[in-house]
Coordinates of C-alpha atoms in Angstrom, one line a residue:
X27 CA 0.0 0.0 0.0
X28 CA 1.5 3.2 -1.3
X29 CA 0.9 7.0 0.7
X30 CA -1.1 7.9 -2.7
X31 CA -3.7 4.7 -2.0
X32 CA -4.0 5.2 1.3
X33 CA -5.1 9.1 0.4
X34 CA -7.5 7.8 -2.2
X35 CA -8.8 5.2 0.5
X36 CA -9.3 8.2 2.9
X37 CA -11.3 9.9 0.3
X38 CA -13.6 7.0 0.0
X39 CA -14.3 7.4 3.8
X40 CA -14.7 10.9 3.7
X41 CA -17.3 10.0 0.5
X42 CA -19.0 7.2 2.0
X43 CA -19.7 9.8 5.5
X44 CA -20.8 12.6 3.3
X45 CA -23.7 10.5 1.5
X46 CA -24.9 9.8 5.0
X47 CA -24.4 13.5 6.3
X48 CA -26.2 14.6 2.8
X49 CA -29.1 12.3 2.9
X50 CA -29.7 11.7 6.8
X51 CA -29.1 15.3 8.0
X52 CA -31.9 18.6 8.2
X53 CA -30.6 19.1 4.4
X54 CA -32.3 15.8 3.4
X55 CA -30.8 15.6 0.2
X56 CA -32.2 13.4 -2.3
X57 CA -30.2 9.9 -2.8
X58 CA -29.6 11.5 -6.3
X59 CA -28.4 15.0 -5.8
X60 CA -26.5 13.4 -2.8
X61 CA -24.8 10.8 -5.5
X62 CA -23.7 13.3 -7.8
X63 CA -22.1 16.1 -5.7
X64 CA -20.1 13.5 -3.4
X65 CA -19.0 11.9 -7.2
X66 CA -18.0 15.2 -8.2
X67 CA -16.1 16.2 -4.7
X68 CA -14.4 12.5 -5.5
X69 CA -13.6 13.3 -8.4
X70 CA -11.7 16.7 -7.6
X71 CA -10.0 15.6 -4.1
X72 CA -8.5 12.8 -6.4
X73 CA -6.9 14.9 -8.6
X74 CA -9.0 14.4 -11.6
X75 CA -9.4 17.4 -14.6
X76 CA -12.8 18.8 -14.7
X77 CA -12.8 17.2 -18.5
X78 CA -12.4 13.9 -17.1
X79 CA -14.7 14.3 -14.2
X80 CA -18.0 15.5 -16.7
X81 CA -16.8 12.5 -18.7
X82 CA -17.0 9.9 -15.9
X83 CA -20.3 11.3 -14.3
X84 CA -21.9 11.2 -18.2
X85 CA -20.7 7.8 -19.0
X86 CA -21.5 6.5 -15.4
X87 CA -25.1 7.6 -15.6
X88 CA -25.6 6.8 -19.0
X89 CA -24.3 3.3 -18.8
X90 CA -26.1 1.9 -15.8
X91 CA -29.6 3.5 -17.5
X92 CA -28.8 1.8 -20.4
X93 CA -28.4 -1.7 -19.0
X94 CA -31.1 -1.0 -16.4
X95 CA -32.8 1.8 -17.0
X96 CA -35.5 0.9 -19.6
X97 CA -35.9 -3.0 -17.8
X98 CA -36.9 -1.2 -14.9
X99 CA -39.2 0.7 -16.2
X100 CA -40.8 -2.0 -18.5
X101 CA -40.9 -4.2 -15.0
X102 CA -43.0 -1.5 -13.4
X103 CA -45.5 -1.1 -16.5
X104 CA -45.5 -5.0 -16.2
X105 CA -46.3 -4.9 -12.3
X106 CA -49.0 -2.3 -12.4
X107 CA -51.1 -4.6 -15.4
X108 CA -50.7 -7.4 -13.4
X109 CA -51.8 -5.9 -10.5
X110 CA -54.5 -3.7 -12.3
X111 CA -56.0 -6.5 -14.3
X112 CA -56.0 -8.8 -11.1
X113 CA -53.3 -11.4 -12.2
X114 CA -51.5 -11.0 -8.4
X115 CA -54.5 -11.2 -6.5
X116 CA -55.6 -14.7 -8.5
X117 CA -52.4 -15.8 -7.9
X118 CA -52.3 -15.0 -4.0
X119 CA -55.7 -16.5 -3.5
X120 CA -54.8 -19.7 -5.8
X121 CA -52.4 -20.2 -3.9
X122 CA -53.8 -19.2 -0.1
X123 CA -57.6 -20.8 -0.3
X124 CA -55.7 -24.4 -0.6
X125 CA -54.3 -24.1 2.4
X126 CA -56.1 -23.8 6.3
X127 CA -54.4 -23.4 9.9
X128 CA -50.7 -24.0 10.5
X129 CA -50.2 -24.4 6.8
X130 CA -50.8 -20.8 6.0
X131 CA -48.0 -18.8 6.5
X132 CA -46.4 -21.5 4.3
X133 CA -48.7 -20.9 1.1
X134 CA -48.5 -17.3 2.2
X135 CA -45.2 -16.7 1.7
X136 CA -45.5 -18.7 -1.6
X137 CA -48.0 -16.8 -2.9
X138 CA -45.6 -13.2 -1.9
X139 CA -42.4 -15.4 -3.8
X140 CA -44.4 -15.5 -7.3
X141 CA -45.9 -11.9 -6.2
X142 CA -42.7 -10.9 -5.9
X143 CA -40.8 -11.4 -8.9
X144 CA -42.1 -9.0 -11.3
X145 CA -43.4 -6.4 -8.3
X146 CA -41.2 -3.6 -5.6
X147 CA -41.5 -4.4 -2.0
X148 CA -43.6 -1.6 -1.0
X149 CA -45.9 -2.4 -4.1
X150 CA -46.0 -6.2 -3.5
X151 CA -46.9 -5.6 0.0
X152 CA -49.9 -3.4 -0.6
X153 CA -51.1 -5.9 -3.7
X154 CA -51.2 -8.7 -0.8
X155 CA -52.4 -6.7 1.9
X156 CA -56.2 -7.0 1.5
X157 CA -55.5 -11.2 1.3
X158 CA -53.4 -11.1 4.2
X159 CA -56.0 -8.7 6.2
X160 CA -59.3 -10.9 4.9
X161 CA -57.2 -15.0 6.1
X162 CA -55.8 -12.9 9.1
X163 CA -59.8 -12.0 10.1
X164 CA -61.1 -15.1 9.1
X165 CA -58.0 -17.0 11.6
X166 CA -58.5 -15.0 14.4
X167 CA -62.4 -15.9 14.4
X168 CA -61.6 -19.5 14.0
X169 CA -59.4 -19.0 17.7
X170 CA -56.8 -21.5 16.7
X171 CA -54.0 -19.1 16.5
X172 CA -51.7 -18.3 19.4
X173 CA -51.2 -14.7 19.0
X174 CA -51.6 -11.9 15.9
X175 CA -53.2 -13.9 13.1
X176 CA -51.8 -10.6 11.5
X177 CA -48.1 -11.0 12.4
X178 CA -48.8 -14.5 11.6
X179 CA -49.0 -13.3 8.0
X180 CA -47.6 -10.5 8.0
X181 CA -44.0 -12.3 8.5
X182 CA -44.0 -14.8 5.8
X183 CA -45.2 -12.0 3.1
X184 CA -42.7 -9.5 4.2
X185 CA -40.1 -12.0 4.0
X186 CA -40.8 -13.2 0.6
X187 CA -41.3 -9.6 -0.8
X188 CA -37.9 -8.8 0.7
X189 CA -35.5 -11.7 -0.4
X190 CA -36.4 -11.0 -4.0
X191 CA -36.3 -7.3 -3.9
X192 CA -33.3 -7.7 -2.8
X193 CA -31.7 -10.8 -3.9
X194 CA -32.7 -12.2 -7.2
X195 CA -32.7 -10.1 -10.5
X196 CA -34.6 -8.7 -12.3
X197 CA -35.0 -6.9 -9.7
X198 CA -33.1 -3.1 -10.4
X199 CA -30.8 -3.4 -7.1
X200 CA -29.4 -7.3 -7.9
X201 CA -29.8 -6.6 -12.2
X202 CA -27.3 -3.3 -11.2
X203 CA -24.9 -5.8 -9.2
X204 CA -24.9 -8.3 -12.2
X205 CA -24.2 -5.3 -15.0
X206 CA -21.5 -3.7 -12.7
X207 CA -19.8 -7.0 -11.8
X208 CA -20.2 -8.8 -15.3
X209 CA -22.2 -11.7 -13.4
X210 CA -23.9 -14.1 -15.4
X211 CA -27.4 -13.1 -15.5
X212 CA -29.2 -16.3 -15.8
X213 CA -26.3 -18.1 -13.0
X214 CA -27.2 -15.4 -10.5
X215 CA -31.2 -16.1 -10.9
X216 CA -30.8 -19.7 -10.3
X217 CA -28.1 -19.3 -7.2
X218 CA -30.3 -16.5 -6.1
X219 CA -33.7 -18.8 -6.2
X220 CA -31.7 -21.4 -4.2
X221 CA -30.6 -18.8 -1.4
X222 CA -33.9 -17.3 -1.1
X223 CA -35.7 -20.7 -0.8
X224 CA -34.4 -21.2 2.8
X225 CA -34.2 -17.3 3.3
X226 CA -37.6 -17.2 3.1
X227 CA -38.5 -20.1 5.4
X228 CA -36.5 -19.2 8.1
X229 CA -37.3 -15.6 8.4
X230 CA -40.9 -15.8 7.3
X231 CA -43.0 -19.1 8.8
X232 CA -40.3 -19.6 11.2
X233 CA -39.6 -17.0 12.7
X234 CA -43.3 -15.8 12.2
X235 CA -44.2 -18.7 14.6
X236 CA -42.2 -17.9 16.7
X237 CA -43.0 -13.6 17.2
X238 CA -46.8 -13.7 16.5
X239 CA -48.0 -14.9 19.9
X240 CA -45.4 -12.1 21.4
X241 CA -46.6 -8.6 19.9
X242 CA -50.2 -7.9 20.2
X243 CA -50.5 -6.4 16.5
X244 CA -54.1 -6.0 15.5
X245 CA -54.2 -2.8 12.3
X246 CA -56.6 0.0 12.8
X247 CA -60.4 -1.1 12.2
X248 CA -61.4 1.5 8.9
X249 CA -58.0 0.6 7.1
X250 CA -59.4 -3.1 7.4
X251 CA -62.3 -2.6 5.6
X252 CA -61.2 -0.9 3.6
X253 CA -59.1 -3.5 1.7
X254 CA -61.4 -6.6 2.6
X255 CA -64.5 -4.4 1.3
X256 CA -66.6 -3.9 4.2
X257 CA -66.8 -5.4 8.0
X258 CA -64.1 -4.8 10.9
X259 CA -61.4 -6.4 12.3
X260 CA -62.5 -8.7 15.2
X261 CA -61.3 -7.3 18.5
X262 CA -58.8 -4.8 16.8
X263 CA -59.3 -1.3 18.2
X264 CA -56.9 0.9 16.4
X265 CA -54.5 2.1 19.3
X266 CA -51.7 0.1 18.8
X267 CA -49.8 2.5 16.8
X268 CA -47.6 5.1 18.3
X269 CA -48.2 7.9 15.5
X270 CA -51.9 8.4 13.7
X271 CA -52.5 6.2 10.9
X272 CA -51.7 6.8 7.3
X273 CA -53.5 4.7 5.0
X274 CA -51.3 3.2 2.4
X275 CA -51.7 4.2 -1.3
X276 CA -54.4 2.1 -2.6
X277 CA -54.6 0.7 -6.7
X278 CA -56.5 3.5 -8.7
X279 CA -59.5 2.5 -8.6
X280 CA -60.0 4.5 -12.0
X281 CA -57.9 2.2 -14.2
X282 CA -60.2 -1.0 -12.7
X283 CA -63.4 -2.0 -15.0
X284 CA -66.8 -2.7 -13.2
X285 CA -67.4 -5.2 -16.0
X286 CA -63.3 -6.9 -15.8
X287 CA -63.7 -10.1 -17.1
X288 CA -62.1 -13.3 -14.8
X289 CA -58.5 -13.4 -14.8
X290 CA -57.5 -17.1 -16.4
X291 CA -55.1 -18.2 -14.1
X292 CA -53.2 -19.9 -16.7
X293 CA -52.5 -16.3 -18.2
X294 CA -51.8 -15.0 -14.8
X295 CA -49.4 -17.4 -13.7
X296 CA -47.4 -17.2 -17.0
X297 CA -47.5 -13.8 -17.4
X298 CA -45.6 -13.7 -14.2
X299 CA -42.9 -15.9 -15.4
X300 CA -42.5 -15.5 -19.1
X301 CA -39.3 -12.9 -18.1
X302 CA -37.8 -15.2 -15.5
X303 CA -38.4 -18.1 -18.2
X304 CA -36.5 -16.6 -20.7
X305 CA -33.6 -15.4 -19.0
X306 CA -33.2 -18.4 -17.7
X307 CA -33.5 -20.3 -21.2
X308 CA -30.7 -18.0 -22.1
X309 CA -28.8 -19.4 -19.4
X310 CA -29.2 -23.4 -20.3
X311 CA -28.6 -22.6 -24.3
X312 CA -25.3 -21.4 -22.8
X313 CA -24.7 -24.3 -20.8
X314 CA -26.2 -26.6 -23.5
X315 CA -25.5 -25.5 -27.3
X316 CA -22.9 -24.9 -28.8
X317 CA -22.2 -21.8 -30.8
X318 CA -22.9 -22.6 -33.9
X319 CA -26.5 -23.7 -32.9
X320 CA -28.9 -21.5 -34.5
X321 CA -31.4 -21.5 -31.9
X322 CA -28.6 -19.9 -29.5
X323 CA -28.7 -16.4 -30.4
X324 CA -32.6 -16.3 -30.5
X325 CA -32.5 -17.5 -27.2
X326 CA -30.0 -14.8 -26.6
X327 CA -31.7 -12.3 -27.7
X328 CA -34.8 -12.9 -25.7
X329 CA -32.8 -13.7 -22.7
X330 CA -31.7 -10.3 -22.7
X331 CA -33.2 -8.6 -19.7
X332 CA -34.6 -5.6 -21.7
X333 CA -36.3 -8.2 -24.5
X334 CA -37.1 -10.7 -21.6
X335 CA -39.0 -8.1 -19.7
X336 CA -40.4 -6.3 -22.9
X337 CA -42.0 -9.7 -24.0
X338 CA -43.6 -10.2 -20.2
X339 CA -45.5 -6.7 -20.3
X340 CA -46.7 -7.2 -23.8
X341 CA -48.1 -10.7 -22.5
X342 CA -49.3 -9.5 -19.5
X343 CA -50.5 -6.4 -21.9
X344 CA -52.7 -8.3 -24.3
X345 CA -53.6 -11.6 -22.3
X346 CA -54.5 -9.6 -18.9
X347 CA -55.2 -5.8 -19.6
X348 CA -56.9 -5.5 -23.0
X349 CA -58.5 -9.1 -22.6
X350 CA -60.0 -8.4 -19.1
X351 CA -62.0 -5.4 -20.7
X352 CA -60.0 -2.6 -19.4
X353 CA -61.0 0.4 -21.2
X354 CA -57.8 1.5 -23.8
X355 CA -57.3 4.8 -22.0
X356 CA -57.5 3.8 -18.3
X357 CA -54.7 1.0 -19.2
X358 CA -52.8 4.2 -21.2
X359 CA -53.3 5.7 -18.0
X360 CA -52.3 3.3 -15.4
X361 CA -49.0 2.6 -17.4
X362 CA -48.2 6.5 -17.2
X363 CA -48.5 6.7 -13.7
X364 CA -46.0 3.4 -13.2
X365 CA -43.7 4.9 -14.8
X366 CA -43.5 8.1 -13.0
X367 CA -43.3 5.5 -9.1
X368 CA -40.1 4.4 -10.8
X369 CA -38.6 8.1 -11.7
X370 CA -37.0 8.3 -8.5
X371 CA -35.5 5.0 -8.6
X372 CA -33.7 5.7 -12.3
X373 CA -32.6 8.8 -10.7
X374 CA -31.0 7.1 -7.6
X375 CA -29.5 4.4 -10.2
X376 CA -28.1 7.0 -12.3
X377 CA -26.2 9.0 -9.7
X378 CA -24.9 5.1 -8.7
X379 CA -23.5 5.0 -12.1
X380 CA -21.7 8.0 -12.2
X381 CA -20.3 7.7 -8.5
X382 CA -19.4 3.6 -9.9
X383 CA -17.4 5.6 -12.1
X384 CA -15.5 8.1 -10.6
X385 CA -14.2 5.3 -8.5
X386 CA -13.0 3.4 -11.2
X387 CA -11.4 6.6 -13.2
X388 CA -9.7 8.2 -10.3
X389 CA -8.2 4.8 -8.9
X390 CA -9.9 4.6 -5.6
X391 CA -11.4 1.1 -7.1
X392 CA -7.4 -0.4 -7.4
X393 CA -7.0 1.2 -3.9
X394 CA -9.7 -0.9 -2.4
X395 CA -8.3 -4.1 -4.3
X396 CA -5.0 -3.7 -2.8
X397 CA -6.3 -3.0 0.7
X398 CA -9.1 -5.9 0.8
X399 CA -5.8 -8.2 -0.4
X400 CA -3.4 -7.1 2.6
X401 CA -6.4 -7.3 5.0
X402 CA -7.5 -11.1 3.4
X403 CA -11.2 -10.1 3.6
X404 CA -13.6 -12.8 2.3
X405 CA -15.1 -10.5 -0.8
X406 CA -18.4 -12.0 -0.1
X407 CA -18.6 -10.6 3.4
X408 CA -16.9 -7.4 2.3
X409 CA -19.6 -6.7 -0.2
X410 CA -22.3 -7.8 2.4
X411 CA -20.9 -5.5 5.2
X412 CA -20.5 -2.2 2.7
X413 CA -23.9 -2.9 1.0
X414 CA -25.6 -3.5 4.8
X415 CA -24.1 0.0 6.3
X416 CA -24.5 2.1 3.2
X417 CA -27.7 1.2 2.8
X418 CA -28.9 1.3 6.5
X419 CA -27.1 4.7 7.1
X420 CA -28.8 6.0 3.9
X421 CA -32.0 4.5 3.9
X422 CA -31.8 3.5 0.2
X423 CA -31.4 -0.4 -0.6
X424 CA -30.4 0.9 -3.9
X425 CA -27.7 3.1 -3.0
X426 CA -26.5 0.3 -0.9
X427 CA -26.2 -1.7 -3.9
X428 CA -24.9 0.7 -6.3
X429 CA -22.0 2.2 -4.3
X430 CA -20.8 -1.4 -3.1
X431 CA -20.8 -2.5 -6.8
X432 CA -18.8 -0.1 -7.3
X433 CA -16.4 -0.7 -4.6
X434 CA -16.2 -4.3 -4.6
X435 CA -15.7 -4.0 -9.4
X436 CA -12.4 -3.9 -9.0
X437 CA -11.7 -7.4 -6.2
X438 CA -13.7 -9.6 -8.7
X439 CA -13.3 -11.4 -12.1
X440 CA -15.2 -10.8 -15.4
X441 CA -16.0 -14.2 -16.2
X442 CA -19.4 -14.8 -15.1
X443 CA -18.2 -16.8 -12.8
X444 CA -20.3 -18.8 -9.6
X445 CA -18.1 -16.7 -7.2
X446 CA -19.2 -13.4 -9.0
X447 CA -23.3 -14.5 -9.2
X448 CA -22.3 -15.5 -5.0
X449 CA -21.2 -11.9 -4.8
X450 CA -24.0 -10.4 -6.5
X451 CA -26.3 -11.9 -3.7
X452 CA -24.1 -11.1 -0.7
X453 CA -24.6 -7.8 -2.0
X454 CA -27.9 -7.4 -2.2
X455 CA -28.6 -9.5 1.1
X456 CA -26.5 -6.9 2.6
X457 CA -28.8 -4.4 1.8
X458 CA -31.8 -5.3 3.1
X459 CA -30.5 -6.1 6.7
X460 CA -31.4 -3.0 9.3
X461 CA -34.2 -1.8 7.8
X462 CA -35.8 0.8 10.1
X463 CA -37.1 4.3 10.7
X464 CA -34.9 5.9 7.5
X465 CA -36.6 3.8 5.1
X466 CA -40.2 4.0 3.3
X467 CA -40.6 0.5 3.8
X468 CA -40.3 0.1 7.5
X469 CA -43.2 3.0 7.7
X470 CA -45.4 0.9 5.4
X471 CA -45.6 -1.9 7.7
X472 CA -45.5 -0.2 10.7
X473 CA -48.5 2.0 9.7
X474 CA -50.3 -0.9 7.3
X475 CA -50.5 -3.4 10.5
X476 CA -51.1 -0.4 13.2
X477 CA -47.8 -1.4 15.3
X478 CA -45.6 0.6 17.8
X479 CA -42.1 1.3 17.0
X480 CA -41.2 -1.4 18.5
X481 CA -43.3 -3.5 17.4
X482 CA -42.1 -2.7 13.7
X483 CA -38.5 -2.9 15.3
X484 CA -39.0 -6.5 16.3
X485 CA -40.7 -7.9 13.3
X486 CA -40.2 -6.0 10.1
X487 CA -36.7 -4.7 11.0
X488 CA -36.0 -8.5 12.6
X489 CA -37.4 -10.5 10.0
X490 CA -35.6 -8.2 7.2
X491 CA -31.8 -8.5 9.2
X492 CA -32.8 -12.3 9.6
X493 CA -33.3 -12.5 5.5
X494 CA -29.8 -10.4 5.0
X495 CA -28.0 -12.9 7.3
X496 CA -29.2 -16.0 6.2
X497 CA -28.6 -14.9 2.4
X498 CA -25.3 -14.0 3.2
X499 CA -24.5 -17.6 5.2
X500 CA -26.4 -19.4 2.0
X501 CA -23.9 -17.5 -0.3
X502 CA -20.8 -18.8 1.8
X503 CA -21.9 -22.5 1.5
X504 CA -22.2 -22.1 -1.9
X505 CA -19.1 -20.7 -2.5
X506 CA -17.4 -24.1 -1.6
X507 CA -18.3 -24.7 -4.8
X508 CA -16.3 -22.6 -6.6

């Protein structure tokens, strides 16, 4: 380690504090604006020409909205027809009404995984919340569960929602880590499915079990009704919260036809998977074919994440939106307003690009390669640690993501390697541990399910570090087999 890398290392401190300072402090920067000065203040205390500096922030930003951008926005479009046209809530209650009892939180938190894939956290939680508020009522009536019926199902649904937000493209935070790490795309999804499968049972059913009968979470009476369509909540008597309640953003009901024909749950179910499906396909022709196959670069080409989840909104556009008798312009509509929930989000990812960057252009990346060497840090747990304090200090899972991709580029190879999918998930599980009070989320289910803060301290915040630990400990036993 030379004086000049241990300067640029001291930088990348000084960085790392003022994104927190920026974004946490009375200024309350946005993630964005925060991004983009600190990358700029980089770039200068590095040493870097003002040329070079516009340069890195254009081609930064540019870059990851490229790879990203337009997915995202395509997954959101895809999200809000599936949610608009009914798909998620077929699914969910497929999925829930075969189930009774002890077996719930089970099917619940399979009916969140599908749920999950294509949908945010906060939007996946407010899809499912009228199906977890109607089995929670109809539980607590039967009297044959020990505790909140609420919790109950709360747990397993937040923990599903969670683990793929956070772990599993193509979702924006893990696609970001394959793009800036040159992960295989279609390796990632299949390590990530495998660490979320036991993610998911231990921090949602598990650990549910285990916390319902010991918080007395019942959600305020009119919110209730309000997404079971009519009634109360049985014994519930809204004064478990600790601040007034704030009704979480319902679906418009504008963009929803009186006369909607039934959802085929065929349609739904696929509609859901085609861009997982053809990733994935992508993934085995590469394993599977050789080169000079001719079905390998159409499989390519549709495995590509933009294609992939271009073709899964045009499914879910035709087979669910226009089918179900949704008039033309409420669909026009509803897409419009999908697209401007996700403006923020491209923002966020595009200051990560350009601070991704100026890292790599003013050698700060190198510096961090040659310290993480001397130290012998695992990279997994290095990438899990940045990601879990960047994004707990910042209250952005995505700016956890985006600055430790950026950090951790330079410590791995660009093969597409099993070690670099590991790493993409250690990232992401890193950022979803310590969620509380800084981030939306945490005020959605604290205000959705009426609880104190400590309440939401001991179950959301809980169940959330349990997911970011386990995903990390899943990546480590898989990286024995590397």
């Amino acid at each position: 380690m030379t004086a000049h890398a241990w300067t640029l290392l001291i930088i990348l401190a000084a960085a790392i504090g003022a994104l927190i300072v920026l974004i946490n402090s009375r200024l309350r920067f946005h993630p964005f604006v925060a991004l983009m000065l600190v990358s700029i203040g980089v770039g200068l205390a590095a040493g870097e020409s003002s040329a070079s500096i516009t340069t890195s922030l254009e081609q930064g930003a540019g870059k990851i909205l490229g790879n990203v951008g337009v997915t995202l926005a395509f997954g959101a479009m895809l999200g809000r027809v599936l949610s608009d046209s009914g798909a998620t809530d077929k699914i969910a209650r497929l999925v829930v009404d075969r189930a009774e009892g002890r077996r719930l939180p089970w099917y619940m938190a399979a009916a969140a995984f599908v749920v999950g894939i294509p949908m945010f956290f906060e939007i996946g939680l407010i899809v499912l919340l009228p199906l977890v508020f109607s089995v929670a009522q109809r539980l607590r009536n039967t009297g044959k569960i020990n505790g909140s019926p609420y919790l109950y199902l709360a747990a397993p649904t937040i923990a599903a929602l969670s683990t793929l937000h956070g772990m599993v493209p193509p979702h924006p935070g893990p696609l970001i880590a394959v793009r800036g790490l040159h992960a295989n795309l279609g390796l990632t999804m299949l390590v990530g499915l495998v660490c979320a499968i036991p993610t998911v049972i231990l921090a949602g059913p598990v650990y549910g079990r285990w916390i319902a009968p010991r918080l007395a979470v019942y959600p305020d009476n009119e919110l209730v009704a309000q997404f079971t369509g009519g009634g109360t909540a049985s014994g519930g008597d809204g004064t478990a919260g600790d601040a007034p309640h704030t009704q979480p953003p319902a679906k418009d009901d504008a963009v929803v036809s009186p006369t909607r024909k039934p959802v085929p749950t065929g349609f739904a179910v696929t509609a859901v998977l085609v861009p997982v499906a053809l990733m994935l396909l992508n993934t085995l022709a590469e394993l599977a074919l050789t080169k000079t196959n001719p079905l390998r670069p159409v499989l390519a080409f549709t495995g590509e994440p933009v294609v992939a989840m271009f073709t899964g909104f045009l499914v879910a556009l035709f087979a669910l939106g226009y089918r179900s008798g949704m008039p033309s312009e409420a669909i026009r509509t509803s897409l419009a307003d999908s697209l401007k929930s996700v403006a923020g989000i491209l923002l966020i990812i595009a200051g990560g690009g350009a601070f991704n960057e100026i890292l790599v252009d003013s050698g700060i990346g190198k510096a961090v390669q040659s310290a993480a060497t001397g130290a012998h840090l695992n990279v997994l747990v290095l990438g899990w640690l940045v990601a879990l304090v960047l994004s707990f200090s910042t209250g952005s899972v995505t700016v956890g993501i985006v600055a430790a991709t950026g950090i951790l580029a330079p410590l791995t190879a660009t093969d597409g390697s099993l070690h670099t999918a590991l790493l993409v998930i250690a990232i992401g599980a890193g950022s979803i541990g310590l969620n509380y009070v800084n981030h939306a989320g945490f005020w959605l289910v604290k205000e959705s399910f009426g609880m104190t803060l400590g309440q939401a301290t001991k179950s959301h915040t809980a169940i959330q570090t349990i997911v970011s630990v386990c995903g990390l400990v899943m990546a480590l036993l898989l990286l024995n087999f590397t």
